[in-house]
PDB file of C-alpha atoms in Angstrom:
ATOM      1  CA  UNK O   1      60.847 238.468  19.691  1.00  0.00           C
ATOM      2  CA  UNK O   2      63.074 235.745  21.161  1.00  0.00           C
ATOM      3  CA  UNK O   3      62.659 233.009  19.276  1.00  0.00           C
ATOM      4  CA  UNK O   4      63.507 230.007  21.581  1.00  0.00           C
ATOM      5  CA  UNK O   5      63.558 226.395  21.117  1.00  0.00           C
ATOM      6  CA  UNK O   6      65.128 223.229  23.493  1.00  0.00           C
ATOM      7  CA  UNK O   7      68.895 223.326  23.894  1.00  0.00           C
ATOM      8  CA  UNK O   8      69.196 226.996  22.596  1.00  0.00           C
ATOM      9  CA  UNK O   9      69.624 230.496  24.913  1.00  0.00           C
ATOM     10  CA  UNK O  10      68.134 233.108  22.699  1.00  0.00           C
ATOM     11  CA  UNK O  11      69.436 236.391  22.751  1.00  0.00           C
ATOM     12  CA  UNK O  12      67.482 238.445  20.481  1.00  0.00           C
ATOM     13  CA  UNK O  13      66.450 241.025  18.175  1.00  0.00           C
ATOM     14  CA  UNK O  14      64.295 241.722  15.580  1.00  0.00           C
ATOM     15  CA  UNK O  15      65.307 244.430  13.219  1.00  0.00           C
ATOM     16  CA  UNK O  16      61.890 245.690  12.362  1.00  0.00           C
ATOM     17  CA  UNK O  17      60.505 245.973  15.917  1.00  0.00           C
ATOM     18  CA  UNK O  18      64.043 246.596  17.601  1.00  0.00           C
ATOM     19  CA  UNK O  19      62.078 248.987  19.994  1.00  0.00           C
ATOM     20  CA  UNK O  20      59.352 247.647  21.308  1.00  0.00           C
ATOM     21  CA  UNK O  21      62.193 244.072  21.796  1.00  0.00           C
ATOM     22  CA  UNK O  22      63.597 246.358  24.513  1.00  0.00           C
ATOM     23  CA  UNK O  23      61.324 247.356  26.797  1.00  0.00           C
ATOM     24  CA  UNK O  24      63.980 246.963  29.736  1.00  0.00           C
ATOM     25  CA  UNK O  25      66.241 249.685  28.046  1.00  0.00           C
ATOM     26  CA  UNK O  26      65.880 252.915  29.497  1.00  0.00           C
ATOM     27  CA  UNK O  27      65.003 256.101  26.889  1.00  0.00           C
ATOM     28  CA  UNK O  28      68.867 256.648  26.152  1.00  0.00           C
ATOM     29  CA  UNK O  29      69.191 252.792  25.349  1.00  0.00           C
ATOM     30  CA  UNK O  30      66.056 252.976  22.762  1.00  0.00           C
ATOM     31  CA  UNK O  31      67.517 255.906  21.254  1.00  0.00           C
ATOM     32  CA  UNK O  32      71.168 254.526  20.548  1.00  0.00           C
ATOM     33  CA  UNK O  33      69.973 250.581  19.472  1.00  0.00           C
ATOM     34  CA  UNK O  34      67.363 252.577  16.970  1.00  0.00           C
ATOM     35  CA  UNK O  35      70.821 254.167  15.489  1.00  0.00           C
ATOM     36  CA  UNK O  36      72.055 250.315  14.752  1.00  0.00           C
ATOM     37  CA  UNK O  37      73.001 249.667  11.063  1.00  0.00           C
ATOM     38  CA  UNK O  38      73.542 245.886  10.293  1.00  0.00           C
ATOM     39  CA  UNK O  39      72.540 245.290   6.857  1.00  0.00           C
ATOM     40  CA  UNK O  40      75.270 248.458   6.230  1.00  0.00           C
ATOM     41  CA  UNK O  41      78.054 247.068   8.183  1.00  0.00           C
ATOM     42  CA  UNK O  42      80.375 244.868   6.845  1.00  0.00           C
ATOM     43  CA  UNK O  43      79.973 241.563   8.745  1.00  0.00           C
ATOM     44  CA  UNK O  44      83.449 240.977   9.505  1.00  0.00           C
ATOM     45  CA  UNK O  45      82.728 244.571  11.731  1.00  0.00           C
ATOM     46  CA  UNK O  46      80.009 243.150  13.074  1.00  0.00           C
ATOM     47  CA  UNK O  47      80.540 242.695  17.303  1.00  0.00           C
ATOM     48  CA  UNK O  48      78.227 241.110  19.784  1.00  0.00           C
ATOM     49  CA  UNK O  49      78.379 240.334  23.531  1.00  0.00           C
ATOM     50  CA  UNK O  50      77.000 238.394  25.185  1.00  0.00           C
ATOM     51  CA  UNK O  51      76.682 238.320  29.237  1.00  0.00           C
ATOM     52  CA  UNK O  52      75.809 234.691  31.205  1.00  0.00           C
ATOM     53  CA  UNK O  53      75.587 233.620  34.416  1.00  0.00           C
ATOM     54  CA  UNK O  54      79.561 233.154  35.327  1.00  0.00           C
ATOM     55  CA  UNK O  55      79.067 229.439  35.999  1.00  0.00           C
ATOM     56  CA  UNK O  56      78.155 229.092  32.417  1.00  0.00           C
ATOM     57  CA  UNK O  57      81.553 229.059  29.820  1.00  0.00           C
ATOM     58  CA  UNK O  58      81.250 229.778  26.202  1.00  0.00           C
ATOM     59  CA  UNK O  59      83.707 228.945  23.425  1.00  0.00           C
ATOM     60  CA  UNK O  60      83.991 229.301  19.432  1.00  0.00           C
ATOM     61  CA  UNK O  61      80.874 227.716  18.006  1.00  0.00           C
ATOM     62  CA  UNK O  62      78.657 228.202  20.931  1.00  0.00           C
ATOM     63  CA  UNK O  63      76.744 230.760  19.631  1.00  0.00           C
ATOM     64  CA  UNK O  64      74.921 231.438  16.497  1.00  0.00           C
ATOM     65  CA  UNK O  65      74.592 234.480  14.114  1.00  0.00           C
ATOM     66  CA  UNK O  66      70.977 234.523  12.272  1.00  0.00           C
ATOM     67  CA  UNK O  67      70.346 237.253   9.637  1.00  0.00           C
ATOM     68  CA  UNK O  68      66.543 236.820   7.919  1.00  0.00           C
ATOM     69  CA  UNK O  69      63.831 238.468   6.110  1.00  0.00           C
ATOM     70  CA  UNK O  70      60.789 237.696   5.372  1.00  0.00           C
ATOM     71  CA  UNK O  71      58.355 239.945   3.315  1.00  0.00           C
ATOM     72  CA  UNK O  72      56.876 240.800  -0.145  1.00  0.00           C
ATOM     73  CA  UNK O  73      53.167 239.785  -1.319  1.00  0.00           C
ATOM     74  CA  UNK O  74      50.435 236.777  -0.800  1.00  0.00           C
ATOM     75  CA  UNK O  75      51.213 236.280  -3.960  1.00  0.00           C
ATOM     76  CA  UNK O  76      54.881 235.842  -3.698  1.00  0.00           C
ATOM     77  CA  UNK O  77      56.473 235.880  -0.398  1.00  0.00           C
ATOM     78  CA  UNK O  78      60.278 236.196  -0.307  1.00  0.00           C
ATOM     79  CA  UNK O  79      62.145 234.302   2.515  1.00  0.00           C
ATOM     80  CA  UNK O  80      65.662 234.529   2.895  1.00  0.00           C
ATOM     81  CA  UNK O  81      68.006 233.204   5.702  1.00  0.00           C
ATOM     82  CA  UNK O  82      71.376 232.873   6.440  1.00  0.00           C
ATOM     83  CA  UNK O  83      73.388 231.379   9.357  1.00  0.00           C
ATOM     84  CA  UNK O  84      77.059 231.436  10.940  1.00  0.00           C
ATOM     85  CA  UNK O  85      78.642 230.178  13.842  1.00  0.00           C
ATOM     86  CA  UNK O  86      80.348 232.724  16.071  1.00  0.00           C
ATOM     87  CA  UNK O  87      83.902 233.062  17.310  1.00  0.00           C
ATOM     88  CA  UNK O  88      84.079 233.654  20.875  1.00  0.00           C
ATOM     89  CA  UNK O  89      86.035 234.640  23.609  1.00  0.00           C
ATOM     90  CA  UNK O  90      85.648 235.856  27.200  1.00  0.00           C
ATOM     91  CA  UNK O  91      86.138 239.548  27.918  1.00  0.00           C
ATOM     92  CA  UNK O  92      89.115 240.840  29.181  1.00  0.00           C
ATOM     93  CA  UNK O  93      88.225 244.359  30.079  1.00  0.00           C
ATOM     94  CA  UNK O  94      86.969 245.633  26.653  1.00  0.00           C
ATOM     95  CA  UNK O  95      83.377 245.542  26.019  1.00  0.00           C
ATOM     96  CA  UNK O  96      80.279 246.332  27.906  1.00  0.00           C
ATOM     97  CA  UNK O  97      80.313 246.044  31.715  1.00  0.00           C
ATOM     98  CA  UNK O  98      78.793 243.545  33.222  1.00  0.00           C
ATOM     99  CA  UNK O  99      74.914 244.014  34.505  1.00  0.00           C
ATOM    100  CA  UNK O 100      75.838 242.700  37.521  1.00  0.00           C
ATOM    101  CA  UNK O 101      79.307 241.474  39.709  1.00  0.00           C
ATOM    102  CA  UNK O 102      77.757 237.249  38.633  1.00  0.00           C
ATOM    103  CA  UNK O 103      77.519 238.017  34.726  1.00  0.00           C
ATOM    104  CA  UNK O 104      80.224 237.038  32.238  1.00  0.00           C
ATOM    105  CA  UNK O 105      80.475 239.084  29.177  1.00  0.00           C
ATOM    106  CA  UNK O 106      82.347 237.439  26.286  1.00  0.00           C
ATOM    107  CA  UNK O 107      82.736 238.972  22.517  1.00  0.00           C
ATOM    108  CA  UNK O 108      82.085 237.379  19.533  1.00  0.00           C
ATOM    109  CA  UNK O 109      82.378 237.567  15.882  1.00  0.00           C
ATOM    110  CA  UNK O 110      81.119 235.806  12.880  1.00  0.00           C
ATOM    111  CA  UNK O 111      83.865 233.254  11.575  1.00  0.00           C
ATOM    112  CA  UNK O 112      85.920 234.488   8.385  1.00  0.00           C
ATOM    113  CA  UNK O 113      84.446 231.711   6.522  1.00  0.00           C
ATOM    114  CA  UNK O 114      81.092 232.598   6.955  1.00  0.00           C
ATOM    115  CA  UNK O 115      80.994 236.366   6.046  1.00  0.00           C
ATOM    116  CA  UNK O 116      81.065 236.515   2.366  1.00  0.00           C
ATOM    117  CA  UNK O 117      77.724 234.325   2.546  1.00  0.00           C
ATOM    118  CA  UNK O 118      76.358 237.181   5.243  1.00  0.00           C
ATOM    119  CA  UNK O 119      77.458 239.553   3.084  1.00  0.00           C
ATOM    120  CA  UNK O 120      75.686 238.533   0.337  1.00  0.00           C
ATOM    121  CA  UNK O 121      72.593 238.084   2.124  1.00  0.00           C
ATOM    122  CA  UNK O 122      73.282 242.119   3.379  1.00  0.00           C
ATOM    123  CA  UNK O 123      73.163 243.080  -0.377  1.00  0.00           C
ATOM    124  CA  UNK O 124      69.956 240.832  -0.750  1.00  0.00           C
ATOM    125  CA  UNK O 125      67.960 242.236   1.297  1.00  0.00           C
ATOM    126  CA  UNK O 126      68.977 245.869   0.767  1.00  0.00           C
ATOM    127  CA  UNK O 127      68.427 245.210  -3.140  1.00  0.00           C
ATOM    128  CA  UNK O 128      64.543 244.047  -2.103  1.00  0.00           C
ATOM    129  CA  UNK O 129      64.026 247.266   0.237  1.00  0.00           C
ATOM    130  CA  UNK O 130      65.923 249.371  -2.625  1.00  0.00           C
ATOM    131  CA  UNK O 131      63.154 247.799  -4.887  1.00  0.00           C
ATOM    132  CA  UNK O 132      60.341 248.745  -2.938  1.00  0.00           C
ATOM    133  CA  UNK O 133      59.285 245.298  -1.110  1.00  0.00           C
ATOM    134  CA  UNK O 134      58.114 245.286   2.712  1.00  0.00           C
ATOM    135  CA  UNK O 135      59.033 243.211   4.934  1.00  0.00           C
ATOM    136  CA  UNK O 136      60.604 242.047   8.354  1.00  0.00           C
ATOM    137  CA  UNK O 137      64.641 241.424   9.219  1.00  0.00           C
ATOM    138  CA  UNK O 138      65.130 239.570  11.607  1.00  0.00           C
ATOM    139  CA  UNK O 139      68.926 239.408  13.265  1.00  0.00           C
ATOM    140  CA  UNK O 140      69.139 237.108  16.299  1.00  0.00           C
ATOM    141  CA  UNK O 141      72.176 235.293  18.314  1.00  0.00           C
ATOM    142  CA  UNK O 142      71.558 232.085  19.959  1.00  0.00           C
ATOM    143  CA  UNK O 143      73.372 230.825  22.572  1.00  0.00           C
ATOM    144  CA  UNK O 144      73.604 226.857  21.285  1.00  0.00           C
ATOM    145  CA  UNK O 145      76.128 225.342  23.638  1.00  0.00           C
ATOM    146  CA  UNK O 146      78.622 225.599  26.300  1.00  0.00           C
ATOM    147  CA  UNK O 147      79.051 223.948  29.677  1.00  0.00           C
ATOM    148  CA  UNK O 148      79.186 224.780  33.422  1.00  0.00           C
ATOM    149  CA  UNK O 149      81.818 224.908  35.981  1.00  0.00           C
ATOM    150  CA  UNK O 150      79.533 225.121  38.990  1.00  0.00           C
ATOM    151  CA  UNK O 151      77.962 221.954  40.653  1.00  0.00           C
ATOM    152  CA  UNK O 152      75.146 221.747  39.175  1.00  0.00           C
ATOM    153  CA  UNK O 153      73.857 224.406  36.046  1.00  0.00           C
ATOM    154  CA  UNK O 154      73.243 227.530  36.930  1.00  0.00           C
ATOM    155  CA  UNK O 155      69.801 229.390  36.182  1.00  0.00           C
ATOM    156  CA  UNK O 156      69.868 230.991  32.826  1.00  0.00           C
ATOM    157  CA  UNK O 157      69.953 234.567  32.177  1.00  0.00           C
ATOM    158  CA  UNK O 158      71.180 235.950  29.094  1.00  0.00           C
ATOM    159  CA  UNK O 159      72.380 239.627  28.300  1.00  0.00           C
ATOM    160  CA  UNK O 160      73.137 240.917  24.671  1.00  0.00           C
ATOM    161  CA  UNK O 161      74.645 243.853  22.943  1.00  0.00           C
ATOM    162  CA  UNK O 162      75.236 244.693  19.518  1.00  0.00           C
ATOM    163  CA  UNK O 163      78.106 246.991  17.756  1.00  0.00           C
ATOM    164  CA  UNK O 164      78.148 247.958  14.242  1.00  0.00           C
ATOM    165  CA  UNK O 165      80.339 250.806  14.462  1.00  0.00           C
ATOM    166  CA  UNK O 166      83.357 250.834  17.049  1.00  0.00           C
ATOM    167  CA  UNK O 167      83.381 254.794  17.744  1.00  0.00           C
ATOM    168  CA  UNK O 168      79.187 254.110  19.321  1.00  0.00           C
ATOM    169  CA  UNK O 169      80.641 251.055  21.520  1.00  0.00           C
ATOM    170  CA  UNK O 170      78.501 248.462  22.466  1.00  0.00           C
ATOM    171  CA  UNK O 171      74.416 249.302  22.681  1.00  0.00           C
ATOM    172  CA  UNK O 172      72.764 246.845  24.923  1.00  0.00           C
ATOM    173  CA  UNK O 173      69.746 244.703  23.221  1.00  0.00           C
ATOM    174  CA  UNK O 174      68.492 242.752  26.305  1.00  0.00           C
ATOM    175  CA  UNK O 175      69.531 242.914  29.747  1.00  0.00           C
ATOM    176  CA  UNK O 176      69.624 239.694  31.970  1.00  0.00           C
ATOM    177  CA  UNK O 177      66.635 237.863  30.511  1.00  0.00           C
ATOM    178  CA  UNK O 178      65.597 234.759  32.327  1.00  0.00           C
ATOM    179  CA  UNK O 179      65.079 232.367  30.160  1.00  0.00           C
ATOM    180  CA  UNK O 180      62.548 230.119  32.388  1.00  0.00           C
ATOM    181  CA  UNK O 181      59.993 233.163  32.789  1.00  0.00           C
ATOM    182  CA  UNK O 182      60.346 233.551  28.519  1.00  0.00           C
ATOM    183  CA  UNK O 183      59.997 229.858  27.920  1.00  0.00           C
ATOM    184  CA  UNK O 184      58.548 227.941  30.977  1.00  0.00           C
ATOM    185  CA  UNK O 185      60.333 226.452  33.696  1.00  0.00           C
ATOM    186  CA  UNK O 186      59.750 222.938  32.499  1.00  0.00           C
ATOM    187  CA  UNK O 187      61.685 223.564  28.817  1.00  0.00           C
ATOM    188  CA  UNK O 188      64.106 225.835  30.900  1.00  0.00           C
ATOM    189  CA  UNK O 189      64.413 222.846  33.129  1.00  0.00           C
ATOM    190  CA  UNK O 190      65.432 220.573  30.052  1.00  0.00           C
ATOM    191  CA  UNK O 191      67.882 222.833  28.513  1.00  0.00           C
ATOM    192  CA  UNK O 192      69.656 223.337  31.414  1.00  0.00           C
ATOM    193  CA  UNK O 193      69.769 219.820  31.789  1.00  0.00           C
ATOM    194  CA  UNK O 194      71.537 219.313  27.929  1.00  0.00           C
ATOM    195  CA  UNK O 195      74.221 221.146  29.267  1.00  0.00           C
ATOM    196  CA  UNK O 196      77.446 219.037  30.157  1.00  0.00           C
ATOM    197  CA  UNK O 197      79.988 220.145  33.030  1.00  0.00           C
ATOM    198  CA  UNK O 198      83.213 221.523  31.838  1.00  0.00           C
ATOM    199  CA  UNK O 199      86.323 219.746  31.192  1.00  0.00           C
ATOM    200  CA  UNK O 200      88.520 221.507  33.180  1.00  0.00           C
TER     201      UNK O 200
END
């Protein structure tokens, strides 16, 4: 269900097949992500994380909130879409631990500006459901920038979790996918190779 293109890290998820997305998650896991409520949560409530290799660094605008659905009839097919760039920030002992001692786990938010359009999209698509039409939703969070602070870029893996509800923490989504084995190691190659080396 990762949808992945050149110069984007997908972390994923698929509201309609959230389950069978997670096939690394043990039983507990599938249990607690089916218990995920983002079309009811506020979007300003809305938490991810997201865990990277600790060479790579992430900052505001370097990931990407996607809500979608997609559904109705052949003879008319609703498509709706909205999407918002992410605040970010690394961690700093709240959130989900790390996978392993080399991931980074940094928390991020959709930006104030961009949550009354999410929002609206929320009541959209609950309005359609409400009304009776089938369909898919689609949430996903794309990594779309960042540098390194290695020599050279590190190989990709990327981690997610989701939190719509503070009290149930963070449930995990995906856990260290490597992006060359989901994409191919020649497009993995190129992305890796659009990234730039940090500042400082």
């Amino acid at each position: 269900m990762t949808t992945l293109s050149s110069g984007q890290l997908a972390a994923v998820l698929s509201l309609a097949s959230l389950l069978s997305a997670c096939s690394a998650l043990d039983p507990a896991g599938l249990i607690a992500a089916s218990r995920l409520d983002p079309l009811a949560t506020p979007p300003s409530e809305i938490a991810v994380a997201v865990g990277v290799p600790e060479g790579l660094r992430l900052e505001d605008g370097d990931a990407e909130f996607r809500l979608a659905f997609r559904g109705g009839s052949a003879a008319q097919v609703v498509q709706l879409e909205e999407r918002a760039d992410l605040e970010i920030r690394r961690a700093q002992g709240e959130g989900p631990a790390p996978n392993t001692p080399g991931e980074a786990i940094y928390i991020a938010q959709i930006a104030p500006e961009d949550v009354p359009r999410i929002a609206a999209l929320q009541r959209e698509i609950r309005a359609l459901r409400e009304g009776g039409t089938e369909g898919e939703g689609t949430l996903a969070v794309s990594v779309v920038g960042g540098c390194y602070t290695t020599a050279t870029p590190p190989p990709i893996t990327v981690s997610t979790w989701l939190q719509t509800n503070p009290a149930d923490g963070f449930v995990a989504l995906t856990r260290q996918q490597d992006i060359a084995r989901a994409i191919g190691a020649e497009e993995a190659a190129l992305m890796r190779g659009q990234l730039a080396r940090c500042a400082g």
